[in-house]
Short mmCIF file of C-alpha atoms and ligand atoms in Angstrom, two decimals:
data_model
loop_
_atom_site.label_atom_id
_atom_site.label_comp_id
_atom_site.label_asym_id
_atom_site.label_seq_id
_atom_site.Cartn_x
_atom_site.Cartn_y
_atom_site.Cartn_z
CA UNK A 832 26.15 9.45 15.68
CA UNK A 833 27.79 6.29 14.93
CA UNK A 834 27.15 3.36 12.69
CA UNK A 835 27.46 -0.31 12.71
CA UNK A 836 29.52 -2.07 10.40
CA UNK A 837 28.34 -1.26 6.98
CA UNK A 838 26.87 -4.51 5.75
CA UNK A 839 27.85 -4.20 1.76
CA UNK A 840 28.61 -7.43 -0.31
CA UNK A 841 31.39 -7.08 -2.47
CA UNK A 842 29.99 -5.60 -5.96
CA UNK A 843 31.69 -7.29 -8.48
CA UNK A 844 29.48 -9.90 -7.76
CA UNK A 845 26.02 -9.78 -9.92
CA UNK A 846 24.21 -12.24 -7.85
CA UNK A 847 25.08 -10.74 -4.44
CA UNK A 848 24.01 -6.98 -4.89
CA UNK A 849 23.73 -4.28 -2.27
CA UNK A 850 20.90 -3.23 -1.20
CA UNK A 851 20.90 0.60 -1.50
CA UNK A 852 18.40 0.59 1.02
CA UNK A 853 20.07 -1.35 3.79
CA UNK A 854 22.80 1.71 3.91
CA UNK A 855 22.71 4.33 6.28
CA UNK A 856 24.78 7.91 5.44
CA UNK A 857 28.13 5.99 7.10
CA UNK A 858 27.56 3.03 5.40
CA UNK A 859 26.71 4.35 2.00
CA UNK A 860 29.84 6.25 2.21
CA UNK A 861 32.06 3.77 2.78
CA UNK A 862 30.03 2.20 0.10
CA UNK A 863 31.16 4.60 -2.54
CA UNK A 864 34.70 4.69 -1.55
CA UNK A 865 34.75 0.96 -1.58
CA UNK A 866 33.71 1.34 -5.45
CA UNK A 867 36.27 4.54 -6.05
CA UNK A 868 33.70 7.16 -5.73
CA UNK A 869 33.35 10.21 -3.85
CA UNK A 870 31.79 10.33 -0.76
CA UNK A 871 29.41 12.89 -1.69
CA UNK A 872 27.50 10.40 -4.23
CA UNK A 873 26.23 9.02 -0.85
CA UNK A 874 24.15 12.12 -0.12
CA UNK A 875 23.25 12.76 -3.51
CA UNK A 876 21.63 8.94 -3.69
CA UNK A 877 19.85 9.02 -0.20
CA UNK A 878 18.43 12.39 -1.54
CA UNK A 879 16.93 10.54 -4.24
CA UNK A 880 15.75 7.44 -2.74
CA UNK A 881 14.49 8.96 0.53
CA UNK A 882 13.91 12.70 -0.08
CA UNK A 883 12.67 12.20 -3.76
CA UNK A 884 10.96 8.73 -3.52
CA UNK A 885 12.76 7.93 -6.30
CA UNK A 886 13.94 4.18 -6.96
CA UNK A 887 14.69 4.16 -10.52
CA UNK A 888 18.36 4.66 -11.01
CA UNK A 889 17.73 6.24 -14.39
CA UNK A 890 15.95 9.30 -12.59
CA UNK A 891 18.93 10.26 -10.45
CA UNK A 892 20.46 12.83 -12.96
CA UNK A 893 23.01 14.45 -11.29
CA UNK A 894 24.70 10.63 -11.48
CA UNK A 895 27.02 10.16 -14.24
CA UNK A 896 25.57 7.24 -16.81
CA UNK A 897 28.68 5.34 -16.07
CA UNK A 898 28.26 5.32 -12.69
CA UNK A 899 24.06 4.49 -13.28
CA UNK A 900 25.39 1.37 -15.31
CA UNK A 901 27.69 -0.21 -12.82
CA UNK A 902 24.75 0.77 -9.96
CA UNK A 903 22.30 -1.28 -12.37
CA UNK A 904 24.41 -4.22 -12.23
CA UNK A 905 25.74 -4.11 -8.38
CA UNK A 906 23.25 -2.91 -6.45
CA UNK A 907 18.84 -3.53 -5.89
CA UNK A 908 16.53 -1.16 -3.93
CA UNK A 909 14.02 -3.31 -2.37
CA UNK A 910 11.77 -3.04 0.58
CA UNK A 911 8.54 -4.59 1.28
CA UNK A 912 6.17 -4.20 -0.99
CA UNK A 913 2.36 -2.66 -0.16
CA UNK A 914 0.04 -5.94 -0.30
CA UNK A 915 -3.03 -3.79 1.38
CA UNK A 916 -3.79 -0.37 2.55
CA UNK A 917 -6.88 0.15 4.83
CA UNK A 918 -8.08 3.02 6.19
CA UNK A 919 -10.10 3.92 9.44
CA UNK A 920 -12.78 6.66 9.72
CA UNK A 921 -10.23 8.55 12.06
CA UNK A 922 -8.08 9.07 9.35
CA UNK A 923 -5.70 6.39 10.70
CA UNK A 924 -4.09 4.41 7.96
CA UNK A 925 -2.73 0.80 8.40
CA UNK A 926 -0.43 -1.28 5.54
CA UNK A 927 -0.07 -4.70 5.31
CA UNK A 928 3.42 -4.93 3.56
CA UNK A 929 4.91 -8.20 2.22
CA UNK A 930 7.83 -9.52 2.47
CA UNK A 931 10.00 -11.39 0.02
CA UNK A 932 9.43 -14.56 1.54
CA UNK A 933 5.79 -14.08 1.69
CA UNK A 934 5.42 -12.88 5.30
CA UNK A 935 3.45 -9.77 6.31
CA UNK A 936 4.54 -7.04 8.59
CA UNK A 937 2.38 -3.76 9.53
CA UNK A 938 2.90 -0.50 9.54
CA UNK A 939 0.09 2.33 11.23
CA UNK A 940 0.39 6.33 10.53
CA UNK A 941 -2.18 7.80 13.32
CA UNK A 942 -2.88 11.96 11.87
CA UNK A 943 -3.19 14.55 14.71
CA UNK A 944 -3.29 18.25 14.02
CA UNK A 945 -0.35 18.75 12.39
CA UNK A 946 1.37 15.92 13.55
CA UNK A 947 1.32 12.23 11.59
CA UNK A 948 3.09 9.59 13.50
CA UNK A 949 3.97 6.27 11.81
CA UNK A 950 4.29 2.77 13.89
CA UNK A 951 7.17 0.60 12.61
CA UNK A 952 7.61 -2.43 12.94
CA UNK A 953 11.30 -4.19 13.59
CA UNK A 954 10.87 -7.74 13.56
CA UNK A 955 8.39 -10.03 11.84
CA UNK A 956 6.88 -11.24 15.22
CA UNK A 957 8.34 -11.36 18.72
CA UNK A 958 10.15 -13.56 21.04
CA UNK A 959 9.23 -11.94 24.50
CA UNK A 960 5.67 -13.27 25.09
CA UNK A 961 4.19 -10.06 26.79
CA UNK A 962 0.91 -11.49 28.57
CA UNK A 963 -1.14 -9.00 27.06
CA UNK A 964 0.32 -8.59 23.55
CA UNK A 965 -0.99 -10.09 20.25
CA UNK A 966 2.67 -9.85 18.65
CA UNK A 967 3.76 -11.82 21.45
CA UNK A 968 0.98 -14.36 21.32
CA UNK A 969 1.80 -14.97 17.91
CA UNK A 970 5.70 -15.60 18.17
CA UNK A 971 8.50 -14.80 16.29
CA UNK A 972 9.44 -15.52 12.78
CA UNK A 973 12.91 -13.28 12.18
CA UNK A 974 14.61 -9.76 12.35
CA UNK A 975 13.80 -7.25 9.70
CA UNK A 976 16.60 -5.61 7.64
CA UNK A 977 17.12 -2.12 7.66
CA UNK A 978 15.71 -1.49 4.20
CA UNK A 979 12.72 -3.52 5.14
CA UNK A 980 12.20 -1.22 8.54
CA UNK A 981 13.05 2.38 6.33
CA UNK A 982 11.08 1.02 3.66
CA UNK A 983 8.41 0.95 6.03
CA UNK A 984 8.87 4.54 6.76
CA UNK A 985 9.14 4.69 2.41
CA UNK A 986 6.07 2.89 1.34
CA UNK A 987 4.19 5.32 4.35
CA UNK A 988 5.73 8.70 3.19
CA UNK A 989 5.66 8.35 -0.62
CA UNK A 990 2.34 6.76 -0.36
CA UNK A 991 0.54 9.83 1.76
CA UNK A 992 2.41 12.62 0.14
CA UNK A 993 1.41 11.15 -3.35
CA UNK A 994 -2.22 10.89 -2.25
CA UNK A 995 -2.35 14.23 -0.83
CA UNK A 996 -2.65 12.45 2.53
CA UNK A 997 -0.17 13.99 5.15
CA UNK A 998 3.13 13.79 5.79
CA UNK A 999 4.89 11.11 8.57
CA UNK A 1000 6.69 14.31 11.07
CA UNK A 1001 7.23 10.91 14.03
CA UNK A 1002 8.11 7.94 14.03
CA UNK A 1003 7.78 5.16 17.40
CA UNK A 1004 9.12 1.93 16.95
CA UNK A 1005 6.07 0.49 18.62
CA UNK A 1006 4.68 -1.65 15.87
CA UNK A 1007 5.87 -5.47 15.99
CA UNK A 1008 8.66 -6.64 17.39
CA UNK A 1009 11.17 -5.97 20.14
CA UNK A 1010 13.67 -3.24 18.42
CA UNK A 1011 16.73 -3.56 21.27
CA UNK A 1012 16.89 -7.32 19.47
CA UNK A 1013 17.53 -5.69 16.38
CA UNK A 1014 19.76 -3.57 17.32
CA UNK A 1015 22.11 -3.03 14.26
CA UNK A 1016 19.43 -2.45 11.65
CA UNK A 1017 17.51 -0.73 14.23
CA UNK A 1018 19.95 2.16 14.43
CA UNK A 1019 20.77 2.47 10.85
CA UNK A 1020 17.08 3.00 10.31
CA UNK A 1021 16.80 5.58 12.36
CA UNK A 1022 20.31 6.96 11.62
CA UNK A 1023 18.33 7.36 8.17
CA UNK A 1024 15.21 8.76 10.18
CA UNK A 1025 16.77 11.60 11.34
CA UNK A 1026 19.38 12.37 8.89
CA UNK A 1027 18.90 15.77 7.21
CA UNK A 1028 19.20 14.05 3.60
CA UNK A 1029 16.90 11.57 3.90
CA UNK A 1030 14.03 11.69 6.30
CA UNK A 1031 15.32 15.15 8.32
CA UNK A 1032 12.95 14.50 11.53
CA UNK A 1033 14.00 15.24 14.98
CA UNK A 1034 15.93 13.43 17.16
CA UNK A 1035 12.61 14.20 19.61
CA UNK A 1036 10.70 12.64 17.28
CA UNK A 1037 12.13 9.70 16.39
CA UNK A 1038 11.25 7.45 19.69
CA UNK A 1039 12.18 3.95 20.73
CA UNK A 1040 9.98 1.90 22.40
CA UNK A 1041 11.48 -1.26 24.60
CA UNK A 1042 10.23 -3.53 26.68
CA UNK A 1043 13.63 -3.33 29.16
CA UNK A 1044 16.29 -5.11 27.52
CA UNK A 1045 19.03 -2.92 30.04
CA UNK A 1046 22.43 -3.66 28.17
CA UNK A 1047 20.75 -2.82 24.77
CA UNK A 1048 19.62 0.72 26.49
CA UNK A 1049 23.03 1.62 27.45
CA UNK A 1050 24.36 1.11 23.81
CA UNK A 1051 21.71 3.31 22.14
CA UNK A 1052 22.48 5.89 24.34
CA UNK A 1053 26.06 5.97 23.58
CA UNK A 1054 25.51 5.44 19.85
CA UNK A 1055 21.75 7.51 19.42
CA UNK A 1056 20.38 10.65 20.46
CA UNK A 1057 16.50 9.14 19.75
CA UNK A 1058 13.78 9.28 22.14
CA UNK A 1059 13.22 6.43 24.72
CA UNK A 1060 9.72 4.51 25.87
CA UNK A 1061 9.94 1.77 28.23
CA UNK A 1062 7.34 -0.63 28.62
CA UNK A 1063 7.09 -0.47 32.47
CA UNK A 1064 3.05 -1.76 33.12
CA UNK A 1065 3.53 -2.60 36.52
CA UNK A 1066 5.10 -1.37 39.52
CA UNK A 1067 6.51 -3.93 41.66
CA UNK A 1068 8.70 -7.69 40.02
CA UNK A 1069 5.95 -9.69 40.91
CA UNK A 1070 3.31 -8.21 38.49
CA UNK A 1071 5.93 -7.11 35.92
CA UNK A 1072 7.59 -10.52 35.63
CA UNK A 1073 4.06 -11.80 34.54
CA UNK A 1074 3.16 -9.29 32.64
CA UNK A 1075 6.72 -8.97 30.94
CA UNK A 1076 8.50 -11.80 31.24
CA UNK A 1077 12.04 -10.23 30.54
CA UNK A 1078 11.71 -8.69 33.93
CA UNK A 1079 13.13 -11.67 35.38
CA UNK A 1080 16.39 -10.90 33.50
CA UNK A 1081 16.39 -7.38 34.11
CA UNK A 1082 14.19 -6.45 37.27
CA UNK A 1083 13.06 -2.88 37.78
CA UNK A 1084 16.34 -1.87 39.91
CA UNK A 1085 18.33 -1.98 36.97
CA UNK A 1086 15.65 -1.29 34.46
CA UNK A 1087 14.67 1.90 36.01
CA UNK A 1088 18.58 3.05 36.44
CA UNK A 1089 19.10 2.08 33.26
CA UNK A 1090 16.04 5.04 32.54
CA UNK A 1091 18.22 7.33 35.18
CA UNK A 1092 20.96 6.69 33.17
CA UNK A 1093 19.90 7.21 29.44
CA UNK A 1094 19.66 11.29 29.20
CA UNK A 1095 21.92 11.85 31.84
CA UNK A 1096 24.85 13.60 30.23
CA UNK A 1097 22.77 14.61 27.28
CA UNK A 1098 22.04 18.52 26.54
CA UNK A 1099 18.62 19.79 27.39
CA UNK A 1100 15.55 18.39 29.57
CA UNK A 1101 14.60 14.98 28.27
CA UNK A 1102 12.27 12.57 30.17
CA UNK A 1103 11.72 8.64 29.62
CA UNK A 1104 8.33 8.06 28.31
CA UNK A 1105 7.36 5.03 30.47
CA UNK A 1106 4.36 2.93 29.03
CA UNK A 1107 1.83 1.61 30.83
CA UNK A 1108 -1.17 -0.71 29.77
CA UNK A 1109 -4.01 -0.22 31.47
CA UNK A 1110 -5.56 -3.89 32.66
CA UNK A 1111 -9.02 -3.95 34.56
CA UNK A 1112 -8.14 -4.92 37.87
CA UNK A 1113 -4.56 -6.62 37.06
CA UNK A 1114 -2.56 -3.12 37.50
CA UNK A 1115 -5.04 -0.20 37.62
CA UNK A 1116 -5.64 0.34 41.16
CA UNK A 1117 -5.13 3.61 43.27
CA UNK A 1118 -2.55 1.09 45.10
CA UNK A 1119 -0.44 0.68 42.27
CA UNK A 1120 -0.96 4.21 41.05
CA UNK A 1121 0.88 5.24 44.58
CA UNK A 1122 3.91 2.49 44.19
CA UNK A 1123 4.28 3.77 40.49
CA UNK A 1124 4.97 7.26 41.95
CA UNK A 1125 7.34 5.80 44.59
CA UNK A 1126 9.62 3.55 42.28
CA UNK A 1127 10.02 6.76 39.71
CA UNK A 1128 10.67 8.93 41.90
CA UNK A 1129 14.28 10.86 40.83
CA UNK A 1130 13.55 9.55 37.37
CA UNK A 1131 13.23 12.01 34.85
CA UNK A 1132 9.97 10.25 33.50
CA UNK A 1133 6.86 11.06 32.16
CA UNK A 1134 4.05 8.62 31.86
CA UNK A 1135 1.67 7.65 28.77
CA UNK A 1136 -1.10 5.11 29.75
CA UNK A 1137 -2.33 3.08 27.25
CA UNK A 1138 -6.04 1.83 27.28
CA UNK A 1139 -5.56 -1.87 26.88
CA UNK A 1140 -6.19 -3.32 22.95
CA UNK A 1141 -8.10 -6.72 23.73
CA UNK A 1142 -7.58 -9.38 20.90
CA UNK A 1143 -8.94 -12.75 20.34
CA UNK A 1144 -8.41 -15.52 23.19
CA UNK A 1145 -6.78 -12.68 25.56
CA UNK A 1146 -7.69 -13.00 29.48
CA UNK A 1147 -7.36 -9.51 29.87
CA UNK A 1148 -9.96 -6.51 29.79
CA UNK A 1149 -9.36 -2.84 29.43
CA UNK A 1150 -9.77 -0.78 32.78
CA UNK A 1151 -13.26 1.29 32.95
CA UNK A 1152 -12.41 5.18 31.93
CA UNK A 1153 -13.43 5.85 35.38
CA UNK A 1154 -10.25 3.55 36.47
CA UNK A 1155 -8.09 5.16 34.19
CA UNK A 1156 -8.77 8.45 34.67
CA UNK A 1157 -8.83 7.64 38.63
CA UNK A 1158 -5.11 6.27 37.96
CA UNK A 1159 -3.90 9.61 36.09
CA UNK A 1160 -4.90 11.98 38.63
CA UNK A 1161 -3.14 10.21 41.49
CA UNK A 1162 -0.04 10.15 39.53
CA UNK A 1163 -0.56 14.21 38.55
CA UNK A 1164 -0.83 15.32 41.85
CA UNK A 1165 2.11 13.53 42.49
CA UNK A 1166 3.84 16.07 39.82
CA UNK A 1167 4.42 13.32 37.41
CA UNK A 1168 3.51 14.45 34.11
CA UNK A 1169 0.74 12.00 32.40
CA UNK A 1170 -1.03 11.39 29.43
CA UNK A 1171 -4.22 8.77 27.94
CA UNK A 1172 -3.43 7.50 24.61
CA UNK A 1173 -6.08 7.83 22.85
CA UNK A 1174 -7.14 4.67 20.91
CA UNK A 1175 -7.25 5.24 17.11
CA UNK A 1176 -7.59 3.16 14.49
CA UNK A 1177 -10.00 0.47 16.23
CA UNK A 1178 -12.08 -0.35 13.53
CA UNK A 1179 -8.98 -1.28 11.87
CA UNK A 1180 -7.35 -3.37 14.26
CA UNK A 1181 -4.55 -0.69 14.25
CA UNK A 1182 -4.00 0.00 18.14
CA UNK A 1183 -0.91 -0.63 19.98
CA UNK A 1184 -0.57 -4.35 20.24
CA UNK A 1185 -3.00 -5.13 17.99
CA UNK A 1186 -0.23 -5.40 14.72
CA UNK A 1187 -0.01 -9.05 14.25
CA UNK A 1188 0.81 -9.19 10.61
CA UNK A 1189 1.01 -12.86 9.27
CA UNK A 1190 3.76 -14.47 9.29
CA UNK A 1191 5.19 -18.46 9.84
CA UNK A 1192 5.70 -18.52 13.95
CA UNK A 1193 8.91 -20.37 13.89
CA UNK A 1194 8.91 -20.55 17.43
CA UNK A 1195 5.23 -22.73 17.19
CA UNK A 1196 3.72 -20.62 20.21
CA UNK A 1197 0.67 -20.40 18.43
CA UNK A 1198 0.35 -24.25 18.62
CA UNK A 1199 1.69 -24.47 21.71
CA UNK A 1200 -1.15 -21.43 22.93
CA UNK A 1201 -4.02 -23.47 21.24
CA UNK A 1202 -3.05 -26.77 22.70
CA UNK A 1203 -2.96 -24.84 25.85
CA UNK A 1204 -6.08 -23.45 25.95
CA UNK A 1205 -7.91 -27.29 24.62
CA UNK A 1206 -6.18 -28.70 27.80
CA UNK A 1207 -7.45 -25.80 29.95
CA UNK A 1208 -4.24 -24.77 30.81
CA UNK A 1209 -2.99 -20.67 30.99
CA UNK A 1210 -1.09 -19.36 28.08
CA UNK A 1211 2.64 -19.90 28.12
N1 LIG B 527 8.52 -4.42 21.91
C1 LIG B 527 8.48 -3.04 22.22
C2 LIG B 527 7.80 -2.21 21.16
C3 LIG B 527 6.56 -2.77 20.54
S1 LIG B 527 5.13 -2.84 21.55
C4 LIG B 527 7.86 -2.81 23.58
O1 LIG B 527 7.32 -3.75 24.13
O2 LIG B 527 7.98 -1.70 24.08
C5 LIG B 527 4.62 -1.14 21.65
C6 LIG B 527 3.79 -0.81 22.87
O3 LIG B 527 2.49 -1.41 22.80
C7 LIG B 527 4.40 -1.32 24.15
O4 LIG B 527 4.34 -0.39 25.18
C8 LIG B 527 3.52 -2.50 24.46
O5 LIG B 527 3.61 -2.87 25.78
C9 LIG B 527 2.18 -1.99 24.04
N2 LIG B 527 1.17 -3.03 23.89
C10 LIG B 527 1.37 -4.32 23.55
N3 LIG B 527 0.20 -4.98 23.52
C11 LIG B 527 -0.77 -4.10 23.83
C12 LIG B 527 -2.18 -4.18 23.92
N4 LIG B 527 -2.82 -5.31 23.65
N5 LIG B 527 -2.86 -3.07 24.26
C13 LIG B 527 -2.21 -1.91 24.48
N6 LIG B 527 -0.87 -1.77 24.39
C14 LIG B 527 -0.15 -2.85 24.07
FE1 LIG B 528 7.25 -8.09 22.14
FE2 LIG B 528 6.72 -5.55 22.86
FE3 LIG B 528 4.72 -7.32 22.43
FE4 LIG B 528 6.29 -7.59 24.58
S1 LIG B 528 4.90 -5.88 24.11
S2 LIG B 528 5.65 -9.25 23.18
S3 LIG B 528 8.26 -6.95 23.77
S4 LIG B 528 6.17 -6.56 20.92
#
């Protein structure tokens, strides 16, 4: 796997110090030969940090103390800090995590059998404006780093397996934000994800979720091995590009041989998890159900669909579970393999599209929304 540019600020300098958290393997590497090291100090800190849970430089014995000392002065370990933890009745867990500015991001962990899948979140916000998606209502406030998207993944792990509580064995970046945008920090995160020393999960379980951006999906399959989800909800340009507006940049042509594309030369059977929101009687009819089959055929695609969330001011409703279930079977007897997501964490606000977090919207859609609705206009 490859790495972007290791982002490390020269170390001399007190004022500017590295976040350890920010480096992936690559980057940590070239990180310790930058400072005269050995390489191998890189896997013996990730250990520590990621393995261990351990962010006290002190603790890492098999350091020497010289090299503790000049890691005190050059270099931090912070990641967003837990402001509130809530918990549903279905054992799903949700944190609010704070930023150093004062913004809030979410994270959700969702426990099933022996399985405990964590949401992350890459960006604080989001700039795409899905019709049906509270992140999107809100707008977008700024990129996370990649300590504060591992540290989500840190604050989740350290905080179950201290309380007994589970263990996080996935991880979907489905939580808030559009992760293709973020691409460099993005990858390092779940370089760190799936690297043996650190988080060790599989590269099966480690799944990207995007809402189409095509270019994007061609470089994470030359430079990741992750899972993919696209965010397909519709299945013709007319719907999608209301529904996701960033099909009018990339229509579903390209989109969906961009999903033909993406496991093509890899090894083994792997199949493009396409997402699908399920809207009473915007995209849940029998009708669509049959042009969904048509425009996947020869795509190596299964399909998850995903009850609709409803959150304050939206126009939308979620589809009976008589519509739903109507939708799946059409699309099984096709031969395309389909899955309900079950909705967790409700009573928690938890649920796919439900993260909102709380954050400045520097891009003033909420305003803009509000006016909007007082002038009895549709959103924008
Ligand atoms: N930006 C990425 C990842 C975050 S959204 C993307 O769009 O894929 C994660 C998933 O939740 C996406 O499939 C998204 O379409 C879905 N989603 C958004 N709002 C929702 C809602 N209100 N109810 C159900 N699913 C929703
Ligand atoms: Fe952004 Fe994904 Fe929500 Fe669309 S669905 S607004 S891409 S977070």
């Amino acid at each position: 796997m490859t790495s972007p540019q290791p982002n490390t600020a020269a170390p001399a300098e007190a004022a500017k110090r590295v976040n350890l958290f920010n480096l992936d393997l690559a980057a940590m590497q070239y990180y310790f030969a930058s400072v005269g090291e050995k390489p191998f100090r890189a896997q013996q800190v990730i250990k520590w940090i990621h393995q261990q849970g351990i962010r006290d430089l002190d603790a890492m014995t098999n350091l020497s103390k010289s090299l503790r000392d000049t890691l005190k002065q050059t270099t931090c370990m912070d990641i967003p800090e837990i402001a509130l933890e809530h918990a549903s009745k279905d054992g799903t867990y949700k944190w609010l995590l704070r930023l150093k500015e004062g913004n809030c991001i979410e994270a959700v962990y969702i426990p099933e059998g022996d399985r405990g899948t964590l949401c992350v979140s890459s960006q604080v916000g989001c700039a795409l404006n899905c019709s049906f998606c509270a992140t999107g209502a809100q707008g977008f406030n700024r990129d996370l780093s990649t300590a504060e998207i591992i540290g989500q993944v840190w604050q989740a792990q350290h905080s179950l397996l201290k309380n007994g509580l589970g263990k996080v064995t996935n991880v979907v970046m489905m939580g808030m934000g559009e992760p293709l945008l973020n691409f460099d920090n993005v990858l390092r995160a779940m370089n760190l994800m799936v690297n043996d020393f650190a988080y060790g999960l599989s590269k099966y379980k480690v799944t990207l979720s995007t809402s189409g951006l095509v270019p994007k999906m061609y470089e994470l399959r030359d430079k990741s091995d992750v899972a993919l989800a696209v965010s397909l909800h519709a299945p013709n340009d007319e719907l999608r590009n209301e529904l996701v507006p960033l099909n009018k940049k990339y229509p579903l042509k390209v989109l969906l041989q961009a999903c033909k594309d993406y496991f093509k030369d890899k090894t083994g059977k792997r199949y493009v998890t396409m997402e699908y929101v399920m809207l009473d009687g915007v995209n849940d009819t029998p009708t669509h159900a049959r042009q969904l089959i048509t425009i996947l055929q020869g795509i190596p695609a299964k399909v998850n669909l995903i009850p609709f969330n409803p959150f304050p001011n939206t126009k939308y409703k979620r589809s009976s579970p008589e519509a739903i279930d109507r939708f799946r079977q059409i699309l099984m007897k096709s031969g395309l393999n389909t899955m309900t997501r079950k909705t967790r964490g409700d009573d928690i606000d938890a649920a796919c599209g439900q993260l909102a977090g709380d954050f400045k919207d520097r891009t003033r859609r909420r305003e803009r929304n509000e006016k909007a609705a007082i002038d009895g206009h549709s959103r924008t």
